[in-house]
Amino acid sequence: MIKNKLIVVTGGAGFIGSHIAWELSKDNEVVVIDNLYTGNRENVPPAARFVKADVRDERVGELIREADYVFHEAAVVSVVESFRDPVGTEDVNVSGTLRILRAMLEGSGKLVFASSAAVYGDNPNLPLKETERPRPLSPYGVTKVAAEHYLRVYNEIYGLPTVSLRYFNVFGPRQGFNQYAGVISIFINRALKGEPLVIYGDGLQTRDFVYVKDVVKANLLAAESRRANGRTFNVGRGESVSVIKLANMIKELTGSMSRIVFDKPRPGDIRHSLADIGELKGLGFEPEWNLRRGLEKTIEWYAEEQQNGGKKPKSVSKPKSESGRG
Ligand SMILES: NC(=O)c1ccc[n+]([C@@H]2O[C@H](COP(=O)([O-])OP(=O)(O)OC[C@H]3O[C@@H](n4cnc5c(N)ncnc54)[C@H](O)[C@@H]3O)[C@@H](O)[C@H]2O)c1
């Protein structure tokens, strides 16, 4: 258990970073660094110190050097934006990560980095193992591969403790729901308003959806385990579901009358995605949240948020009777 440490969470005002910050701020001193590019100040736990800064700022280095653990979630996360502005995306995602690594050489902390399943591209060898050759299909995916390599080099050459986590499709409360956001947050928000759920393609494409609390758990295990140092791990549930099945589940769970409509496939969309999570299980990971329980919790949160007129409730309560095990 990580206790009484100094933790830096970059991107801690965003979706995943804020969940990491909330969990760790119970027993640690947490500093959130975020420039609020897509993040929201309201997401930051009250117990954490918030520093509004770009990860590329010089002054961020001072905070990073002091930290026992750095969870680096800040990034340009939109694949679409990475095509529109590949240079800007590269600057934040690669150069930003490199600056953090350089600052960490002057301290004694460990870095856990948010990579992505986008590094695999459209690879048919499912379930995907970490040993598959990365073949990203977007500038965003390229930046994640490059950053992973920088972590590995800093580990091998300087002995810096680093871990890369390749997140698959993460979902849960606080996820944004603009047009480029995750399909689950978009579907839930449309279902709650009775608007059509738009599926691009035939709906038989599959994804490995993992609930954000399980992603937090993977981060903590990776941080605590010395065996994880210098390595890369998939973070998923190790199960996939089709988008059409997902749309029907969300309709059922929200009681929505939304229609499901089909549009033409989007260029670059991959057909199937599924993580082999054997390596992560080797660190003691077991997903606790099945898709249905995760969806119920997420729907509850978005429904409350819509009632509040878009003002986000700050915390995400635990399920009453259990921890979402399923
Ligand atoms: N959500 C997913 O399914 C998923 C999947 C794979 C990987 N990831 C990775 O996980 C991480 C977190 O993603 P998320 O879904 O929480 O997205 P998010 O947009 O909610 O969070 C990203 C945060 O980074 C901040 N940020 C962006 N540029 C910054 C900069 N230059 N300096 C400081 N802060 C900056 C944003 O303001 C935001 O708060 C990202 O690195 C993303 O690439 C997410």
Tab-separated table of C-alpha atoms and ligand atoms in Angstrom:
chain	number	residue	atom	x	y	z
A	1	MET	CA	0.000	0.000	0.000
A	2	ILE	CA	1.310	3.440	-0.914
A	3	LYS	CA	1.193	5.586	2.232
A	4	ASN	CA	2.672	8.891	3.413
A	5	LYS	CA	4.373	9.499	0.075
A	6	LEU	CA	4.585	12.507	-2.189
A	7	ILE	CA	2.690	11.756	-5.371
A	8	VAL	CA	2.502	13.781	-8.571
A	9	VAL	CA	-0.352	13.072	-10.960
A	10	THR	CA	0.014	14.850	-14.287
A	11	GLY	CA	-3.329	15.171	-16.056
A	12	GLY	CA	-4.963	14.763	-12.632
A	13	ALA	CA	-7.835	17.085	-13.573
A	14	GLY	CA	-8.770	14.691	-16.383
A	15	PHE	CA	-10.753	11.482	-16.371
A	16	ILE	CA	-8.280	8.733	-15.391
A	17	GLY	CA	-5.776	10.970	-13.602
A	18	SER	CA	-8.470	12.325	-11.282
A	19	HIS	CA	-9.429	8.800	-10.205
A	20	ILE	CA	-5.773	8.051	-9.414
A	21	ALA	CA	-5.518	11.332	-7.489
A	22	TRP	CA	-8.704	10.664	-5.468
A	23	GLU	CA	-7.541	7.178	-4.503
A	24	LEU	CA	-4.031	8.225	-3.477
A	25	SER	CA	-5.010	11.435	-1.704
A	26	LYS	CA	-6.587	9.339	1.071
A	27	ASP	CA	-3.167	8.370	2.500
A	28	ASN	CA	-0.632	10.533	0.691
A	29	GLU	CA	0.269	14.071	-0.245
A	30	VAL	CA	-0.892	14.488	-3.846
A	31	VAL	CA	0.081	17.219	-6.283
A	32	VAL	CA	-1.977	17.466	-9.468
A	33	ILE	CA	-0.348	19.132	-12.467
A	34	ASP	CA	-2.717	19.946	-15.300
A	35	ASN	CA	-3.070	22.792	-17.801
A	36	LEU	CA	-6.852	22.156	-18.040
A	37	TYR	CA	-6.608	21.586	-21.789
A	38	THR	CA	-9.356	18.947	-21.598
A	39	GLY	CA	-9.415	18.571	-17.810
A	40	ASN	CA	-11.698	20.178	-15.269
A	41	ARG	CA	-10.591	21.780	-11.993
A	42	GLU	CA	-13.682	20.284	-10.303
A	43	ASN	CA	-12.278	16.787	-10.809
A	44	VAL	CA	-9.290	17.410	-8.536
A	45	PRO	CA	-9.770	16.027	-5.011
A	46	PRO	CA	-9.986	18.770	-2.375
A	47	ALA	CA	-7.159	17.139	-0.413
A	48	ALA	CA	-4.740	17.498	-3.339
A	49	ARG	CA	-2.645	20.520	-4.238
A	50	PHE	CA	-3.496	21.752	-7.716
A	51	VAL	CA	-0.855	23.352	-9.922
A	52	LYS	CA	-2.132	24.737	-13.191
A	53	ALA	CA	0.829	24.167	-15.460
A	54	ASP	CA	1.865	22.612	-18.720
A	55	VAL	CA	3.978	19.467	-18.321
A	56	ARG	CA	6.534	21.138	-20.583
A	57	ASP	CA	7.016	24.068	-18.154
A	58	GLU	CA	10.396	24.327	-16.453
A	59	ARG	CA	8.811	24.747	-13.005
A	60	VAL	CA	7.123	21.342	-13.328
A	61	GLY	CA	10.589	19.778	-13.111
A	62	GLU	CA	10.981	21.045	-9.531
A	63	LEU	CA	7.789	19.301	-8.424
A	64	ILE	CA	8.654	16.096	-10.265
A	65	ARG	CA	12.104	15.869	-8.632
A	66	GLU	CA	10.565	15.818	-5.164
A	67	ALA	CA	8.035	13.060	-5.875
A	68	ASP	CA	8.183	9.439	-4.693
A	69	TYR	CA	5.823	8.424	-7.511
A	70	VAL	CA	4.774	10.199	-10.679
A	71	PHE	CA	1.662	9.008	-12.512
A	72	HIS	CA	1.936	10.610	-15.926
A	73	GLU	CA	-1.549	10.823	-17.453
A	74	ALA	CA	-1.318	14.234	-19.151
A	75	ALA	CA	-1.482	13.985	-22.927
A	76	VAL	CA	-3.216	15.123	-26.055
A	77	VAL	CA	-5.597	12.165	-26.037
A	78	SER	CA	-7.635	12.647	-29.197
A	79	VAL	CA	-6.628	10.551	-32.203
A	80	VAL	CA	-8.469	13.013	-34.456
A	81	GLU	CA	-6.538	15.937	-33.002
A	82	SER	CA	-3.287	14.034	-33.495
A	83	PHE	CA	-3.994	13.935	-37.238
A	84	ARG	CA	-4.937	17.624	-37.290
A	85	ASP	CA	-1.907	18.704	-35.258
A	86	PRO	CA	0.711	15.936	-35.210
A	87	VAL	CA	3.526	18.300	-34.254
A	88	GLY	CA	1.653	19.757	-31.281
A	89	THR	CA	0.606	16.274	-30.174
A	90	GLU	CA	4.166	15.051	-30.392
A	91	ASP	CA	5.404	18.007	-28.387
A	92	VAL	CA	3.079	17.305	-25.444
A	93	ASN	CA	3.099	13.507	-25.541
A	94	VAL	CA	6.752	12.799	-26.344
A	95	SER	CA	8.730	15.907	-25.445
A	96	GLY	CA	6.541	16.406	-22.343
A	97	THR	CA	7.297	12.850	-21.208
A	98	LEU	CA	10.995	13.267	-21.923
A	99	ARG	CA	11.122	16.395	-19.777
A	100	ILE	CA	9.558	14.459	-16.911
A	101	LEU	CA	12.120	11.671	-17.310
A	102	ARG	CA	14.981	14.165	-17.267
A	103	ALA	CA	13.656	15.821	-14.118
A	104	MET	CA	13.260	12.430	-12.468
A	105	LEU	CA	16.949	11.642	-12.925
A	106	GLU	CA	17.612	14.308	-10.300
A	107	GLY	CA	15.243	12.697	-7.783
A	108	SER	CA	14.529	9.213	-6.506
A	109	GLY	CA	10.958	8.622	-7.632
A	110	LYS	CA	9.291	6.091	-9.903
A	111	LEU	CA	7.361	6.890	-13.076
A	112	VAL	CA	4.177	5.097	-14.163
A	113	PHE	CA	3.204	6.161	-17.659
A	114	ALA	CA	-0.216	6.039	-19.378
A	115	SER	CA	0.400	4.417	-22.725
A	116	SER	CA	-2.314	3.058	-24.981
A	117	ALA	CA	-3.542	0.043	-26.918
A	118	ALA	CA	-3.270	2.413	-29.903
A	119	VAL	CA	0.362	1.297	-30.128
A	120	TYR	CA	-0.850	-2.027	-31.610
A	121	GLY	CA	-2.817	-0.604	-34.542
A	122	ASP	CA	-5.091	-3.118	-36.249
A	123	ASN	CA	-3.369	-6.338	-35.226
A	124	PRO	CA	-5.404	-9.558	-35.739
A	125	ASN	CA	-3.319	-11.685	-33.304
A	126	LEU	CA	-5.869	-11.534	-30.499
A	127	PRO	CA	-5.645	-11.445	-27.560
A	128	LEU	CA	-2.804	-8.963	-27.906
A	129	LYS	CA	0.345	-9.674	-25.949
A	130	GLU	CA	2.870	-6.995	-25.051
A	131	THR	CA	5.412	-8.785	-27.235
A	132	GLU	CA	3.483	-7.977	-30.448
A	133	ARG	CA	5.325	-5.517	-32.638
A	134	PRO	CA	3.822	-2.021	-32.264
A	135	ARG	CA	2.310	-0.787	-35.511
A	136	PRO	CA	0.271	2.322	-34.651
A	137	LEU	CA	-2.092	3.801	-37.209
A	138	SER	CA	-2.192	7.358	-35.909
A	139	PRO	CA	0.242	10.068	-34.843
A	140	TYR	CA	-1.254	9.630	-31.339
A	141	GLY	CA	-0.240	5.948	-31.338
A	142	VAL	CA	3.238	6.846	-32.591
A	143	THR	CA	3.706	9.289	-29.696
A	144	LYS	CA	2.837	6.561	-27.193
A	145	VAL	CA	5.349	4.121	-28.732
A	146	ALA	CA	8.037	6.809	-28.721
A	147	ALA	CA	7.357	7.715	-25.098
A	148	GLU	CA	7.444	4.033	-24.083
A	149	HIS	CA	10.887	3.751	-25.691
A	150	TYR	CA	12.121	6.788	-23.781
A	151	LEU	CA	10.957	5.178	-20.535
A	152	ARG	CA	12.740	1.947	-21.428
A	153	VAL	CA	15.963	3.770	-22.323
A	154	TYR	CA	15.919	5.751	-19.072
A	155	ASN	CA	15.366	2.505	-17.205
A	156	GLU	CA	18.072	0.539	-19.005
A	157	ILE	CA	20.680	3.257	-19.218
A	158	TYR	CA	20.121	5.209	-15.995
A	159	GLY	CA	18.332	2.612	-13.853
A	160	LEU	CA	15.322	4.906	-13.392
A	161	PRO	CA	12.294	2.892	-12.193
A	162	THR	CA	9.672	3.231	-14.932
A	163	VAL	CA	6.574	1.296	-16.038
A	164	SER	CA	4.369	1.754	-19.115
A	165	LEU	CA	0.711	0.750	-18.963
A	166	ARG	CA	-1.120	0.220	-22.250
A	167	TYR	CA	-4.719	1.112	-21.436
A	168	PHE	CA	-7.398	-0.436	-23.621
A	169	ASN	CA	-10.863	1.227	-23.685
A	170	VAL	CA	-11.279	2.837	-20.291
A	171	PHE	CA	-14.709	3.987	-19.121
A	172	GLY	CA	-16.332	5.366	-15.991
A	173	PRO	CA	-17.528	8.530	-14.251
A	174	ARG	CA	-15.952	11.859	-15.282
A	175	GLN	CA	-15.082	10.704	-18.789
A	176	GLY	CA	-15.691	13.507	-21.282
A	177	PHE	CA	-18.447	13.000	-23.830
A	178	ASN	CA	-17.655	15.207	-26.766
A	179	GLN	CA	-17.690	13.620	-30.224
A	180	TYR	CA	-14.160	12.260	-29.816
A	181	ALA	CA	-14.716	10.748	-26.373
A	182	GLY	CA	-15.171	7.109	-25.515
A	183	VAL	CA	-18.148	5.334	-27.062
A	184	ILE	CA	-19.572	4.408	-23.644
A	185	SER	CA	-19.798	7.975	-22.363
A	186	ILE	CA	-21.330	9.107	-25.657
A	187	PHE	CA	-23.911	6.295	-25.703
A	188	ILE	CA	-24.888	6.813	-22.061
A	189	ASN	CA	-25.374	10.538	-22.487
A	190	ARG	CA	-27.428	10.083	-25.630
A	191	ALA	CA	-29.464	7.246	-24.110
A	192	LEU	CA	-30.295	9.362	-21.059
A	193	LYS	CA	-31.595	12.097	-23.364
A	194	GLY	CA	-33.470	9.667	-25.641
A	195	GLU	CA	-31.253	10.601	-28.585
A	196	PRO	CA	-30.244	7.994	-31.212
A	197	LEU	CA	-27.162	5.885	-30.552
A	198	VAL	CA	-25.034	6.100	-33.694
A	199	ILE	CA	-22.944	3.071	-34.596
A	200	TYR	CA	-20.273	3.510	-37.267
A	201	GLY	CA	-20.154	0.323	-39.357
A	202	ASP	CA	-22.090	-2.872	-38.657
A	203	GLY	CA	-21.677	-2.798	-34.862
A	204	LEU	CA	-19.856	-6.128	-34.840
A	205	GLN	CA	-16.523	-4.489	-34.108
A	206	THR	CA	-15.355	-5.442	-30.611
A	207	ARG	CA	-13.514	-3.654	-27.805
A	208	ASP	CA	-12.010	-4.537	-24.435
A	209	PHE	CA	-13.686	-2.091	-22.038
A	210	VAL	CA	-12.115	-1.701	-18.625
A	211	TYR	CA	-13.647	0.222	-15.727
A	212	VAL	CA	-11.578	3.135	-14.462
A	213	LYS	CA	-11.306	1.785	-10.889
A	214	ASP	CA	-9.556	-1.293	-12.268
A	215	VAL	CA	-7.176	0.994	-14.154
A	216	VAL	CA	-6.394	2.774	-10.876
A	217	LYS	CA	-5.669	-0.603	-9.317
A	218	ALA	CA	-3.305	-1.505	-12.165
A	219	ASN	CA	-1.461	1.781	-11.614
A	220	LEU	CA	-1.022	1.107	-7.901
A	221	LEU	CA	0.220	-2.445	-8.509
A	222	ALA	CA	2.665	-1.233	-11.147
A	223	ALA	CA	3.918	1.495	-8.818
A	224	GLU	CA	4.404	-0.837	-5.866
A	225	SER	CA	5.999	-3.742	-7.690
A	226	ARG	CA	9.751	-3.647	-8.240
A	227	ARG	CA	9.323	-6.531	-10.677
A	228	ALA	CA	7.368	-4.176	-12.929
A	229	ASN	CA	10.304	-1.807	-13.391
A	230	GLY	CA	11.423	-1.360	-16.973
A	231	ARG	CA	8.395	-3.223	-18.299
A	232	THR	CA	5.214	-2.612	-20.265
A	233	PHE	CA	1.794	-4.051	-19.369
A	234	ASN	CA	-1.579	-4.253	-21.050
A	235	VAL	CA	-4.438	-2.919	-18.940
A	236	GLY	CA	-7.792	-4.297	-19.981
A	237	ARG	CA	-10.415	-6.689	-18.710
A	238	GLY	CA	-9.264	-9.463	-21.030
A	239	GLU	CA	-12.800	-9.757	-22.459
A	240	SER	CA	-14.321	-8.062	-25.436
A	241	VAL	CA	-17.844	-7.044	-26.385
A	242	SER	CA	-19.337	-5.880	-29.675
A	243	VAL	CA	-20.460	-2.288	-30.014
A	244	ILE	CA	-24.014	-3.379	-30.884
A	245	LYS	CA	-24.227	-5.495	-27.730
A	246	LEU	CA	-22.887	-2.570	-25.734
A	247	ALA	CA	-25.514	-0.214	-27.218
A	248	ASN	CA	-28.292	-2.658	-26.297
A	249	MET	CA	-26.946	-3.083	-22.740
A	250	ILE	CA	-26.882	0.685	-22.257
A	251	LYS	CA	-30.442	0.976	-23.595
A	252	GLU	CA	-31.562	-1.730	-21.190
A	253	LEU	CA	-29.770	-0.296	-18.158
A	254	THR	CA	-30.972	3.264	-18.771
A	255	GLY	CA	-34.487	2.142	-19.779
A	256	SER	CA	-34.004	4.389	-22.808
A	257	MET	CA	-36.207	4.463	-25.906
A	258	SER	CA	-33.263	5.685	-28.024
A	259	ARG	CA	-33.046	4.198	-31.495
A	260	ILE	CA	-29.857	2.511	-32.649
A	261	VAL	CA	-28.825	3.893	-36.034
A	262	PHE	CA	-25.973	2.899	-38.310
A	263	ASP	CA	-23.634	5.198	-40.202
A	264	LYS	CA	-20.734	4.426	-42.502
A	265	PRO	CA	-17.550	3.108	-40.862
A	266	ARG	CA	-15.006	5.742	-39.853
A	267	PRO	CA	-11.670	5.547	-41.608
A	268	GLY	CA	-8.929	4.177	-39.370
A	269	ASP	CA	-11.313	2.452	-36.931
A	270	ILE	CA	-9.930	-0.931	-35.976
A	271	ARG	CA	-12.094	-4.048	-36.182
A	272	HIS	CA	-11.303	-5.970	-33.015
A	273	SER	CA	-9.373	-5.234	-29.860
A	274	LEU	CA	-8.683	-7.515	-26.922
A	275	ALA	CA	-5.933	-7.478	-24.302
A	276	ASP	CA	-3.979	-10.430	-23.022
A	277	ILE	CA	-3.651	-9.418	-19.363
A	278	GLY	CA	-1.523	-12.367	-18.271
A	279	GLU	CA	1.495	-10.172	-17.523
A	280	LEU	CA	-0.544	-7.792	-15.367
A	281	LYS	CA	-2.114	-10.736	-13.552
A	282	GLY	CA	1.455	-11.751	-12.724
A	283	LEU	CA	1.602	-8.586	-10.582
A	284	GLY	CA	-1.563	-9.692	-8.760
A	285	PHE	CA	-4.130	-7.922	-10.941
A	286	GLU	CA	-7.645	-9.260	-11.311
A	287	PRO	CA	-10.357	-7.054	-12.825
A	288	GLU	CA	-12.993	-6.437	-10.140
A	289	TRP	CA	-15.584	-4.672	-12.224
A	290	ASN	CA	-17.504	-6.526	-14.897
A	291	LEU	CA	-18.997	-4.516	-17.741
A	292	ARG	CA	-22.540	-4.456	-16.353
A	293	ARG	CA	-21.565	-3.208	-12.883
A	294	GLY	CA	-19.219	-0.637	-14.385
A	295	LEU	CA	-21.967	0.575	-16.708
A	296	GLU	CA	-24.484	0.824	-13.869
A	297	LYS	CA	-22.112	2.951	-11.820
A	298	THR	CA	-21.249	5.134	-14.809
A	299	ILE	CA	-24.907	5.620	-15.760
A	300	GLU	CA	-25.732	6.580	-12.174
A	301	TRP	CA	-23.047	9.255	-12.263
A	302	TYR	CA	-24.027	10.734	-15.645
A	303	ALA	CA	-27.717	10.729	-14.686
A	304	GLU	CA	-26.858	12.699	-11.548
A	305	GLU	CA	-24.664	15.031	-13.547
A	306	GLN	CA	-27.427	15.713	-16.073
A	307	GLN	CA	-29.813	16.456	-13.209
A	308	ASN	CA	-27.295	18.902	-11.791
A	309	GLY	CA	-27.313	20.695	-15.140
A	310	GLY	CA	-23.770	19.693	-16.028
A	311	LYS	CA	-22.220	20.636	-12.700
A	312	LYS	CA	-20.193	17.602	-11.809
A	313	PRO	CA	-20.548	15.972	-8.416
A	314	LYS	CA	-17.046	15.815	-7.011
A	315	SER	CA	-16.562	12.304	-5.723
A	316	VAL	CA	-17.576	8.904	-6.976
A	317	SER	CA	-19.043	6.840	-4.171
A	318	LYS	CA	-18.361	3.147	-3.762
A	319	PRO	CA	-21.190	0.703	-4.465
A	320	LYS	CA	-23.133	0.203	-1.226
A	321	SER	CA	-22.713	-3.514	-0.696
A	322	GLU	CA	-19.687	-4.560	-2.686
A	323	SER	CA	-16.816	-3.266	-4.746
A	324	GLY	CA	-18.245	-4.105	-8.134
A	325	ARG	CA	-16.840	-7.585	-8.201
A	326	GLY	CA	-18.450	-9.626	-10.913
B	1	LIG	N1	-9.498	6.999	-21.807
B	1	LIG	C1	-8.983	5.958	-22.436
B	1	LIG	O1	-9.704	5.014	-22.824
B	1	LIG	C2	-7.490	5.866	-22.669
B	1	LIG	C3	-7.010	4.772	-23.414
B	1	LIG	C4	-5.647	4.670	-23.646
B	1	LIG	C5	-4.781	5.605	-23.103
B	1	LIG	N2	-5.259	6.671	-22.405
B	1	LIG	C6	-4.283	7.625	-21.859
B	1	LIG	O2	-4.598	7.883	-20.514
B	1	LIG	C7	-4.231	9.213	-20.158
B	1	LIG	C8	-5.416	9.907	-19.521
B	1	LIG	O3	-6.468	10.002	-20.488
B	1	LIG	P1	-7.951	10.449	-20.120
B	1	LIG	O4	-8.868	9.555	-20.841
B	1	LIG	O5	-8.074	10.608	-18.657
B	1	LIG	O6	-8.028	11.866	-20.859
B	1	LIG	P2	-8.359	13.329	-20.307
B	1	LIG	O7	-8.386	14.225	-21.489
B	1	LIG	O8	-9.560	13.283	-19.420
B	1	LIG	O9	-7.077	13.636	-19.401
B	1	LIG	C9	-5.881	14.187	-19.900
B	1	LIG	C10	-5.504	15.348	-18.986
B	1	LIG	O10	-4.230	15.865	-19.409
B	1	LIG	C11	-4.290	17.287	-19.342
B	1	LIG	N3	-3.288	17.820	-20.267
B	1	LIG	C12	-3.271	17.757	-21.626
B	1	LIG	N4	-2.172	18.345	-22.110
B	1	LIG	C13	-1.466	18.796	-21.032
B	1	LIG	C14	-0.245	19.502	-20.885
B	1	LIG	N5	0.482	19.877	-21.955
B	1	LIG	N6	0.177	19.814	-19.647
B	1	LIG	C15	-0.552	19.467	-18.545
B	1	LIG	N7	-1.725	18.803	-18.631
B	1	LIG	C16	-2.179	18.469	-19.860
B	1	LIG	C17	-5.702	17.614	-19.750
B	1	LIG	O11	-6.116	18.911	-19.350
B	1	LIG	C18	-6.490	16.502	-19.047
B	1	LIG	O12	-6.874	16.873	-17.741
B	1	LIG	C19	-3.719	9.861	-21.440
B	1	LIG	O13	-2.316	9.793	-21.450
B	1	LIG	C20	-4.300	8.979	-22.535
B	1	LIG	O14	-3.515	9.017	-23.694
B	1	LIG	C21	-6.602	6.831	-22.176
